[in-house]
Each structure stands twice: as C-alpha cells, then as structure tokens.
Coordinates of N, CA and C in Angstrom, one line a residue:
X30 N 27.3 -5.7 -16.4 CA 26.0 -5.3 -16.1 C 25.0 -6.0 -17.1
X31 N 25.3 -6.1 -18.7 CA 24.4 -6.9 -19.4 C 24.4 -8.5 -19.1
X32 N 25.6 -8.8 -18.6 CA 25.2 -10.4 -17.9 C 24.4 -10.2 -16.8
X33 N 24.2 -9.3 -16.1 CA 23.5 -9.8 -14.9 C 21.8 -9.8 -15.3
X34 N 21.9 -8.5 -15.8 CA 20.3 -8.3 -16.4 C 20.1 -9.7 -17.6
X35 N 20.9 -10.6 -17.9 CA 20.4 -11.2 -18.8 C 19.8 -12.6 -17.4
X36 N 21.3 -13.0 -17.1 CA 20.6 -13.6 -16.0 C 19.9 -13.3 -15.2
X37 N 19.6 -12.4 -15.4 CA 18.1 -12.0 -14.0 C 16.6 -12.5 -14.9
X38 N 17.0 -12.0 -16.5 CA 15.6 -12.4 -17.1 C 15.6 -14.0 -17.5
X39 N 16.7 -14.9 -17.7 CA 16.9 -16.1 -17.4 C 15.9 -16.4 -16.2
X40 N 16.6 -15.8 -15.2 CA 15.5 -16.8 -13.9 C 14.3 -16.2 -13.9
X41 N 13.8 -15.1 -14.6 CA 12.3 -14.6 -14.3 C 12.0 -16.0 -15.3
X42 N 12.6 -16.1 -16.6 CA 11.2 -16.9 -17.4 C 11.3 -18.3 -17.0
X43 N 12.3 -19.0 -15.9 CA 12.3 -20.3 -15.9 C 11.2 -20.2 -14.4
X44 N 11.0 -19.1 -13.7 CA 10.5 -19.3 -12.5 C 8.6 -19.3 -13.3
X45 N 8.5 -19.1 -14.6 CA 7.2 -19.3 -15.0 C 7.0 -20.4 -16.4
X46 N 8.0 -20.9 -16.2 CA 7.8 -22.4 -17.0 C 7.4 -23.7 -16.6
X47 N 6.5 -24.3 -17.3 CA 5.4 -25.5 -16.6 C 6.7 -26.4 -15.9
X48 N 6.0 -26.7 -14.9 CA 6.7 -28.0 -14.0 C 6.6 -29.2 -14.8
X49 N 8.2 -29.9 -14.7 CA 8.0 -31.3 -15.0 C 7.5 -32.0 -14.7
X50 N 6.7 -33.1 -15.6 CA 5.5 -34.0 -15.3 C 6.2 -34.8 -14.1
X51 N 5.8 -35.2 -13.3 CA 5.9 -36.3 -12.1 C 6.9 -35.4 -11.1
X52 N 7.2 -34.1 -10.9 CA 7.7 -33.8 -10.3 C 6.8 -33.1 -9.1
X53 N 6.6 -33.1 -8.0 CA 6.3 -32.3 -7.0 C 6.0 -31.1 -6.5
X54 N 4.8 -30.1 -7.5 CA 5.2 -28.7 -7.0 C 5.3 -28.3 -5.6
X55 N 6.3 -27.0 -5.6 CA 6.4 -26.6 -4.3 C 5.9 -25.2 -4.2
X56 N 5.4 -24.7 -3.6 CA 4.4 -23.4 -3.2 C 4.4 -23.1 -1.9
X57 N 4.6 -21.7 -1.7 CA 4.7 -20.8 -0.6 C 3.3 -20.4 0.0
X58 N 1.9 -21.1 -0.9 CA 1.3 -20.6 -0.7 C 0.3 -21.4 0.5
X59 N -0.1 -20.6 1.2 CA -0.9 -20.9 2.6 C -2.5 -21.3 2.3
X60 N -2.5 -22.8 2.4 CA -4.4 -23.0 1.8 C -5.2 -22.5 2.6
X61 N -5.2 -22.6 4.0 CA -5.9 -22.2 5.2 C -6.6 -20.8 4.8
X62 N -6.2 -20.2 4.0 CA -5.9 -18.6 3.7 C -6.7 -18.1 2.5
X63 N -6.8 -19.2 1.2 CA -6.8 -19.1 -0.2 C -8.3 -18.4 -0.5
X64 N -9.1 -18.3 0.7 CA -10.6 -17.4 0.7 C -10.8 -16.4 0.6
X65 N -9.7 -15.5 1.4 CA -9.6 -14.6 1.8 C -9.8 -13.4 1.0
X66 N -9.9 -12.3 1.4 CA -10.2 -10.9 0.0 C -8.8 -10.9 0.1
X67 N -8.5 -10.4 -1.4 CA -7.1 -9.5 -1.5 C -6.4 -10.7 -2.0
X68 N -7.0 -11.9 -2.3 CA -6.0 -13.1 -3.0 C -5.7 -12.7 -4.2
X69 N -4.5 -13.0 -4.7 CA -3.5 -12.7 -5.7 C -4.4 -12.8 -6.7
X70 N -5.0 -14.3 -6.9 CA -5.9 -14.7 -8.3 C -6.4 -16.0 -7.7
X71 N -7.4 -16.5 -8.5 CA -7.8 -17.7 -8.2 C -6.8 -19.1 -8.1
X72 N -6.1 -18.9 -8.9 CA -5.0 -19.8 -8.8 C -4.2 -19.7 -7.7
X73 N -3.9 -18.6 -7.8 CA -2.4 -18.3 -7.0 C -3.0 -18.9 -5.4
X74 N -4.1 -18.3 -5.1 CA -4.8 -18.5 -3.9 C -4.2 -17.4 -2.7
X75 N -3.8 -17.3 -1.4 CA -2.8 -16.4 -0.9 C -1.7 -16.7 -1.1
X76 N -1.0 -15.4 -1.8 CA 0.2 -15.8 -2.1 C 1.4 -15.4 -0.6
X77 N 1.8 -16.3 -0.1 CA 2.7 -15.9 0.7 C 4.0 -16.7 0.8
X78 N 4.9 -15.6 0.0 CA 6.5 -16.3 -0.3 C 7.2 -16.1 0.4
X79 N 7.1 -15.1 2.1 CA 8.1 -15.9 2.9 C 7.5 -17.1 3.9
X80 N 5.9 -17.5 3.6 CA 5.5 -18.1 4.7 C 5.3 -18.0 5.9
X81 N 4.5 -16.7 6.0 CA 4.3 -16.0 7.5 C 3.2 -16.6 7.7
X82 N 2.5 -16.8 7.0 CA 1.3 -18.2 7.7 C 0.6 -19.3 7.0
X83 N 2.2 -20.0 6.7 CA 1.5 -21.4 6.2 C 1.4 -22.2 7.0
X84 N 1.2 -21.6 8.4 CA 1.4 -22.9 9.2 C -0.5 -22.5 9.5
X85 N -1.4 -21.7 9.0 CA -2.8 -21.7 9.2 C -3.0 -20.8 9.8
X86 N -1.7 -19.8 11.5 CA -2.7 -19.3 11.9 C -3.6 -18.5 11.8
X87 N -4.8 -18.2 12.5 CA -5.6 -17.0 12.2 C -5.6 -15.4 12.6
X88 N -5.0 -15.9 14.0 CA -4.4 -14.9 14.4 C -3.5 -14.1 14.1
X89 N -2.5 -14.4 13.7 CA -0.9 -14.1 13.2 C -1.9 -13.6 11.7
X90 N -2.7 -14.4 11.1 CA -3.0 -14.1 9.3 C -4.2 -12.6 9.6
X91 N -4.5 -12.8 10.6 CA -5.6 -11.3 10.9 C -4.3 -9.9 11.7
X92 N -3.7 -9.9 12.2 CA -2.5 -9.1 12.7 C -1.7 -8.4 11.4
X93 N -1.3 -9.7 10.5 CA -1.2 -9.0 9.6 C -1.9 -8.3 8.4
X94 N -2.8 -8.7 8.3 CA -4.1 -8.1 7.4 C -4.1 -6.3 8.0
X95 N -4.6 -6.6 9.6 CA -4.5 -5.2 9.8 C -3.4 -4.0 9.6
X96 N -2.3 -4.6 9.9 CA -0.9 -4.1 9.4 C -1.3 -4.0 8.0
X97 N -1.8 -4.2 7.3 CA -1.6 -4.1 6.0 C -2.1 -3.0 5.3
X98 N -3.5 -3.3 6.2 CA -4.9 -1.9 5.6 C -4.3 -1.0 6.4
X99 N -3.6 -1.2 7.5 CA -3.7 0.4 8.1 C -2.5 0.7 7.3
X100 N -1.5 0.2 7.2 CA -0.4 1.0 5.9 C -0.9 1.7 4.8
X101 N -2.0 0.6 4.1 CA -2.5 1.3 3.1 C -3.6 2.2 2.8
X102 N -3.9 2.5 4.3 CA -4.9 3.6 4.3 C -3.9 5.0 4.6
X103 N -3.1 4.6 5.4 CA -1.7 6.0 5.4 C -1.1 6.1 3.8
X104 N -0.9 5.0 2.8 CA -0.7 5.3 2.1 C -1.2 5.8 0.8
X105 N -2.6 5.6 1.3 CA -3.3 6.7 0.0 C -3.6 8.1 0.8
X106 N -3.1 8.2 1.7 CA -3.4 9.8 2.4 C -2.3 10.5 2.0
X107 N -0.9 10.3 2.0 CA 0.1 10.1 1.8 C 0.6 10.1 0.3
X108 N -0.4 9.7 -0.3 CA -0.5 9.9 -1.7 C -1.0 11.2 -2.6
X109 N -1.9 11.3 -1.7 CA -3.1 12.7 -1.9 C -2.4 13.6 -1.4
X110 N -1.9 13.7 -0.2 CA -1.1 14.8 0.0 C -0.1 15.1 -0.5
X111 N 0.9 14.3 -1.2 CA 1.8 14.4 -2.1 C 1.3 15.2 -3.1
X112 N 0.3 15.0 -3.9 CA -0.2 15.3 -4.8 C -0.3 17.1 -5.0
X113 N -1.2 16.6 -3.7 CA -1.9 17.9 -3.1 C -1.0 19.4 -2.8
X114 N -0.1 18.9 -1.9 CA 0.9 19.9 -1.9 C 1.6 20.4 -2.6
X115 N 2.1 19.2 -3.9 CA 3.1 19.7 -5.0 C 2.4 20.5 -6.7
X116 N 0.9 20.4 -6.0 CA 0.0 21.3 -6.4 C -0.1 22.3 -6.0
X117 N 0.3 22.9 -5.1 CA 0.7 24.2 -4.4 C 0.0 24.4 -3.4
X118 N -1.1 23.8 -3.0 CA -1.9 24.0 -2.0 C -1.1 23.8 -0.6
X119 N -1.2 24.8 0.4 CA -0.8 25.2 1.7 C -1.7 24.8 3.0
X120 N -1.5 24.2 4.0 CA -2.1 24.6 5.5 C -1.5 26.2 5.2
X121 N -2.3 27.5 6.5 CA -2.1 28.5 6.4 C -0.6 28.6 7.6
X122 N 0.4 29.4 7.3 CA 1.4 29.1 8.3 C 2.3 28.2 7.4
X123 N 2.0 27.8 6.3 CA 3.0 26.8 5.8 C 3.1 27.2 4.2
X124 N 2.7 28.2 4.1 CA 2.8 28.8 2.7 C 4.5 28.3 1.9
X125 N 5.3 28.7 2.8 CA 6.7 28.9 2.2 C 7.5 27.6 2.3
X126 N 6.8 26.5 3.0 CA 7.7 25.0 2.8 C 7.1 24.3 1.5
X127 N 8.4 24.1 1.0 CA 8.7 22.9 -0.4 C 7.6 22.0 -0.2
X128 N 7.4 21.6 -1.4 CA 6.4 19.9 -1.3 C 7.2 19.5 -1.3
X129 N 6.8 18.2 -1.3 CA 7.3 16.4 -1.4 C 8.4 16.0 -0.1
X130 N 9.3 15.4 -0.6 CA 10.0 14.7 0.9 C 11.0 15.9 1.5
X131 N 10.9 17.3 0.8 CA 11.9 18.0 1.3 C 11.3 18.9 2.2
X132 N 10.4 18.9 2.3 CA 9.3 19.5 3.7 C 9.5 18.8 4.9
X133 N 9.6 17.5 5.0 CA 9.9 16.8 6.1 C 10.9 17.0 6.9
X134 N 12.2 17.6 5.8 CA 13.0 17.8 6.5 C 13.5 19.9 7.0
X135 N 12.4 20.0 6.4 CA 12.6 21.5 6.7 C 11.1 22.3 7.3
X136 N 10.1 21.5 8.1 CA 9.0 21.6 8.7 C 10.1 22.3 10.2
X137 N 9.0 22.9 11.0 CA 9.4 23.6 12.3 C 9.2 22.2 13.0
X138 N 9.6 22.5 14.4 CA 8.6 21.2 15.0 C 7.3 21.4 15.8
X139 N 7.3 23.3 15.7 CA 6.0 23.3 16.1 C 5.1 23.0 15.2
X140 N 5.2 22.9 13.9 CA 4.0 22.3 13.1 C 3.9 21.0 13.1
X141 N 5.4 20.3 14.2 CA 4.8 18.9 14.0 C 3.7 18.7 15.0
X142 N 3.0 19.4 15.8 CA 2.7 19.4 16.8 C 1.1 18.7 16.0
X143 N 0.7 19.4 15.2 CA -0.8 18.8 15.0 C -1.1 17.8 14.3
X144 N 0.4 16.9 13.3 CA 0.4 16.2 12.7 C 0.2 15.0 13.7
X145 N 1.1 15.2 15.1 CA 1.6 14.4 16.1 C 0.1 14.0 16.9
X146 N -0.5 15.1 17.2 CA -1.5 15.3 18.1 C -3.3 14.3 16.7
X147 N -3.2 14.5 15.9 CA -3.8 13.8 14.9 C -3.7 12.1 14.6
X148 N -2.3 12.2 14.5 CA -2.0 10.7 14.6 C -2.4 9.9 16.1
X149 N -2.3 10.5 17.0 CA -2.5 9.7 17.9 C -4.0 9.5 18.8
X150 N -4.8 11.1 18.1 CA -5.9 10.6 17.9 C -6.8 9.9 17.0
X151 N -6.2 9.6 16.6 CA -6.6 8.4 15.4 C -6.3 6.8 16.1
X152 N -5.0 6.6 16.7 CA -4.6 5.5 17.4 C -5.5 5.2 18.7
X153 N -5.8 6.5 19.3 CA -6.6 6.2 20.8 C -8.0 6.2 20.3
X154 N -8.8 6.9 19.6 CA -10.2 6.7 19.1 C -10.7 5.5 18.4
X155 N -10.3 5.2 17.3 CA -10.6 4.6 16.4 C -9.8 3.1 17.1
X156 N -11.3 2.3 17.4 CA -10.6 0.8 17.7 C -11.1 -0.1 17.1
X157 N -10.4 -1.4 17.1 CA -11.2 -2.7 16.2 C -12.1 -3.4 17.1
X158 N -13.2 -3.5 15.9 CA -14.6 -3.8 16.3 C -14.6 -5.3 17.0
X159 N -14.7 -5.9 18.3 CA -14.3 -7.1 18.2 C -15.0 -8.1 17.4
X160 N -14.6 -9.5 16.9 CA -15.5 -10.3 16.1 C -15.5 -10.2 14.9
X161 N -14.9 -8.8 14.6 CA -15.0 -8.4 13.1 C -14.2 -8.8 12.4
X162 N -14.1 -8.4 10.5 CA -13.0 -8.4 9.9 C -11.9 -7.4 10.3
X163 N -10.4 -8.0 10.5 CA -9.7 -6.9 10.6 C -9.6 -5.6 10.3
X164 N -9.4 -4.7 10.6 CA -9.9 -3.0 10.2 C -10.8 -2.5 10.5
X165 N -12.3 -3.2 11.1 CA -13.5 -2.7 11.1 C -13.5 -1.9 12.2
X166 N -13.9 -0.6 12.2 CA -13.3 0.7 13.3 C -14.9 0.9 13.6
X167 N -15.3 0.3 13.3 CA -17.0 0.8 13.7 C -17.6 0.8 14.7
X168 N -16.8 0.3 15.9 CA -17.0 -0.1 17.1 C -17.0 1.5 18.0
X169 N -16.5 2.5 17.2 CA -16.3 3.7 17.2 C -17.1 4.5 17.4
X170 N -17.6 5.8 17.9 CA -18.4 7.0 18.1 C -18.3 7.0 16.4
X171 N -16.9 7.8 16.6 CA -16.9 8.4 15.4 C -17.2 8.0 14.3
X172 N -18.0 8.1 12.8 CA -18.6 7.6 12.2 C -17.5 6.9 11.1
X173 N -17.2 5.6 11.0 CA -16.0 5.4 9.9 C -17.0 3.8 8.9
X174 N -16.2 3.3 8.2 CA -17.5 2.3 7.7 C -17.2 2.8 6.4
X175 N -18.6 1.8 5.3 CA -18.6 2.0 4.0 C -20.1 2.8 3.7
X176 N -20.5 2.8 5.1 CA -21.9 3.3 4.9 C -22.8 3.0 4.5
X177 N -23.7 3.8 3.4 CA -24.8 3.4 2.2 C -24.0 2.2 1.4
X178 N -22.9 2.0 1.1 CA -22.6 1.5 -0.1 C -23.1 0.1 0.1
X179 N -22.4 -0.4 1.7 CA -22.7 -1.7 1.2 C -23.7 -2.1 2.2
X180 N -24.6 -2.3 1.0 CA -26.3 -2.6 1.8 C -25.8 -4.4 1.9
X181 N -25.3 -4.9 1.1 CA -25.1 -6.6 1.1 C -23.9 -6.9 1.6
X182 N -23.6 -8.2 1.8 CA -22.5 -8.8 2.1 C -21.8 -8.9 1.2
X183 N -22.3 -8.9 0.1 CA -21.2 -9.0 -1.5 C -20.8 -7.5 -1.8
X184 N -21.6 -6.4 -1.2 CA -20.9 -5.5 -1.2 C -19.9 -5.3 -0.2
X185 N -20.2 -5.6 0.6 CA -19.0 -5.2 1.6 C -17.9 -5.7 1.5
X186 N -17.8 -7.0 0.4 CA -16.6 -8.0 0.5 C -16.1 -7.5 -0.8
X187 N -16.8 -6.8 -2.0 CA -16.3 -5.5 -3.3 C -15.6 -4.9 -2.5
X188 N -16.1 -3.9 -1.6 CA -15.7 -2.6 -1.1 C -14.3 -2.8 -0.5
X189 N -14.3 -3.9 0.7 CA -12.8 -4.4 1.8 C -12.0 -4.7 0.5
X190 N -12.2 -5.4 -0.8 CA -11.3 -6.0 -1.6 C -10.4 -4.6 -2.7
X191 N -11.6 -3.9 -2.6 CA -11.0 -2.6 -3.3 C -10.0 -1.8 -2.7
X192 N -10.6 -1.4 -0.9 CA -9.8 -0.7 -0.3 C -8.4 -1.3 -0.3
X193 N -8.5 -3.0 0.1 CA -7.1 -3.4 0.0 C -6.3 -3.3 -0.8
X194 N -6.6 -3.4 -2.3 CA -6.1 -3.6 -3.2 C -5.7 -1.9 -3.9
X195 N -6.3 -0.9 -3.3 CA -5.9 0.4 -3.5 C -5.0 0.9 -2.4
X196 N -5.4 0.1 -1.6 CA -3.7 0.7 -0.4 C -2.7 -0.1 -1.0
X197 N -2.8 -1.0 -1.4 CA -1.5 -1.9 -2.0 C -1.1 -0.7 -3.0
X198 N -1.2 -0.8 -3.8 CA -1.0 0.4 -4.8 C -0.4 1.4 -4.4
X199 N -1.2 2.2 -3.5 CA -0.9 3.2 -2.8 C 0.0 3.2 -2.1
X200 N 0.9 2.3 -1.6 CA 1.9 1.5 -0.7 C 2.8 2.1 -2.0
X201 N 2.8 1.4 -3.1 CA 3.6 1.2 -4.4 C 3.7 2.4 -4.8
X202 N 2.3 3.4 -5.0 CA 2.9 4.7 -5.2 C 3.4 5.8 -4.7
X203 N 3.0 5.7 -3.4 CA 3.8 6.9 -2.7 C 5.6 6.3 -2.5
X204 N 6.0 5.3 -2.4 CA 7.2 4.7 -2.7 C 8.0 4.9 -3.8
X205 N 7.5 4.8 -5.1 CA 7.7 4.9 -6.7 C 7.9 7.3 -6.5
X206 N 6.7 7.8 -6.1 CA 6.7 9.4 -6.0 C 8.3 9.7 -5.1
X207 N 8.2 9.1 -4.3 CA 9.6 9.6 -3.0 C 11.1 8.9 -3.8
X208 N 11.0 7.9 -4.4 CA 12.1 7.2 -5.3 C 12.5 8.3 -6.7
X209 N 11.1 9.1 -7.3 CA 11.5 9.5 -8.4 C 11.9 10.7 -8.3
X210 N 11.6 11.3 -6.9 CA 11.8 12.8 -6.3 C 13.4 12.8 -6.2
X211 N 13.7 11.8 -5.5 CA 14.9 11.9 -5.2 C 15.9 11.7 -6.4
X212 N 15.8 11.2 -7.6 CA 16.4 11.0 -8.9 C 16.2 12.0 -9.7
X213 N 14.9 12.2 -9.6 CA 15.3 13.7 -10.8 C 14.7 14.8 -10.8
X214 N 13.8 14.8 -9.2 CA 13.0 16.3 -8.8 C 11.6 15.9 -9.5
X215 N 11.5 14.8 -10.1 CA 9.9 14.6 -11.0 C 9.1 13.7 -9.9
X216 N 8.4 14.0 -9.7 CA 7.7 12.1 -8.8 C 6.7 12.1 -9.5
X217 N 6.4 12.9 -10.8 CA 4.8 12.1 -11.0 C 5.4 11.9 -12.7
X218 N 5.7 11.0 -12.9 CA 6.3 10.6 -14.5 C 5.5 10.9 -15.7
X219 N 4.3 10.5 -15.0 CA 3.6 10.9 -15.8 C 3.0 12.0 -16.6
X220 N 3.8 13.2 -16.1 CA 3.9 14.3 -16.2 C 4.8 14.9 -17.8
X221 N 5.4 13.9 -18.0 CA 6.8 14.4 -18.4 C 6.4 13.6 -19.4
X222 N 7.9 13.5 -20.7 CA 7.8 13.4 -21.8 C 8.4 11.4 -21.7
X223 N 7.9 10.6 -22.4 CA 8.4 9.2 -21.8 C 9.3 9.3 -23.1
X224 N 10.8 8.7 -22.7 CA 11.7 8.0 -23.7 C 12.0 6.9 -23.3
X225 N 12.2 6.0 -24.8 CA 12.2 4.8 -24.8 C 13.4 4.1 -24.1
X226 N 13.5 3.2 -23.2 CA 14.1 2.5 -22.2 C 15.2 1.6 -22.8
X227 N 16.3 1.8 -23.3 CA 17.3 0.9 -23.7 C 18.2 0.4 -23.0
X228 N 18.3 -0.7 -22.4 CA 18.9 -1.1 -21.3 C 20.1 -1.6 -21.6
X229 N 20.5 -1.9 -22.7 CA 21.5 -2.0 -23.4 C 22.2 -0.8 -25.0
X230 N 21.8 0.3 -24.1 CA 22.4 1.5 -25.2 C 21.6 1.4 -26.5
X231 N 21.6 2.8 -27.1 CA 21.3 2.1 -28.6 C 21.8 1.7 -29.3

C-alpha cells in the first residue's frame, strides 16, 4: 500500500514538472474553446483531458455545457436538500423518513409521485432559448433568468461563470455528503472533530 501511494505521488509531481527544452508539449486542451466561461485558468485555457472537443465542435462543446449546468443546478438542489432534511425539516406526510440517502430507499412510491410529476415539469416547460448561451430557459413563461442582477454583459458573463462554477462544486459536494454518509453516518465533516491524516501510521 505505501508503494503505491508513493508511486502515485511520484507521478502527481512529475506530471507538474517543466517540460524539456526542445521538446513538444502535448495538451488535451481544446483552443477553439479557451474563451469560454468556466475555463480552468488563463493558462490552462479549456481544459479537456479526454478530448470531447478538440476537434472545435460547437455543437457537441454547447450539448455539453448544457449537460453540465443542468447537473449542476440538480446538484445544488440536491445539496440544500441534503442539508435541509438532515436538519430535520419535513414535507408534511413525511415526518417519520430518515434523511440523506436512506430515504431514497425507504420513501412510499406514492410520494414519488410529486417528485416525478415536478421533474417532468421542469423538462416540458422550461426550454432553451434558441440563439442563446446554453441554459438560457428564458424563452419561458415562467420567469427564470438572473434578473436585476445583470444589467450588463459583464454581468451576465460574472453571474453564468459563478453558476457554473457553483454547480461544479455542488456536483463535488453532494457526491463527497453520499460518500461520507455511507462510511461513517457523518456527511457534513465539517461538523465533527478533524484528526490528523497519517497515511503511513504514526
């Protein structure tokens, strides 16, 4: 076990050690793309390491954008509600089920009924705006948008850069909550007392 973790931090620090002079870097990263909100860093530009669109398209690079926000807008709901419920707070009728991932599996299915009936009004109402940046649901009755906030175009390209970058997270922590639930009944760590991490015993 301590060889592997040694060699695993072997290849992390060689994979961030300067390239040899006259040698060729190679990068996964897509230029066509490197504008975009939600880029890694100015350097990095889009970082894409399996190459789902270094070949430029736009199409394929907007398909997945939207895949992306719409995950990470489930996953800060998803987050909240985690939160929310393992704070005790109840829908009425649902007083007596567990929080976190053990409700899922001990819900009736008549309560899946409005979860089911919600989701899919969200799929059939809310559509993308054509023309637009991916996500833009404004094309909608129902009122969705950033509203007041973004009177400018620099605000609106703050605001899309936030949202994404808080569903990314949000992606990260409701995954990290359901991982720690299942290990030791804790999912918010932060909660608890931190001891120091010895990965090789004391």
């Amino acid at each position: 076990m301590k060889t592997a973790i040694l060699a695993t931090l072997a290849a992390t620090a060689a994979a961030f050690a300067p390239a040899q002079q006259g040698q060729r870097a190679v990068t996964s990263l897509a230029g066509a793309f490197d504008n975009e909100i939600g880029a890694a860093s100015a350097e990095l530009g889009c970082w894409d390491p399996l190459n789902l669109v270094a070949d430029g398209d736009q199409a394929r690079f907007d398909r997945l954008r939207y895949v992306e926000l719409k995950h990470g807008r489930i996953a800060q709901l998803a987050a909240w509600g985690y939160a929310t419920t393992w704070s005790g707070a109840r829908f009425p009728g649902c007083e007596n089920f567990p929080a976190g991932h053990d409700a899922v599996l001990k819900i009736d299915p008549i309560n899946l009924i409005p979860v089911l009936l919600t989701a899919g009004a969200l799929e059939v109402l809310w559509k993308q705006k054509e023309g637009s940046f991916p996500g833009d649901f404004s094309a909608t009755a129902f009122p969705v948008g950033f509203g007041p906030f973004a009177k400018t175009e620099a605000d609106m390209i703050d605001l899309r850069t936030k949202e994404l970058n808080n569903g990314r997270a949000a992606m990260m922590g409701i995954l990290g909550m359901l991982v720690h639930e299942q290990l030791d009944g804790k999912p918010f760590i932060f909660f608890d007392k931190f001891d120091i991490y010895a990965p090789f015993g004391n």
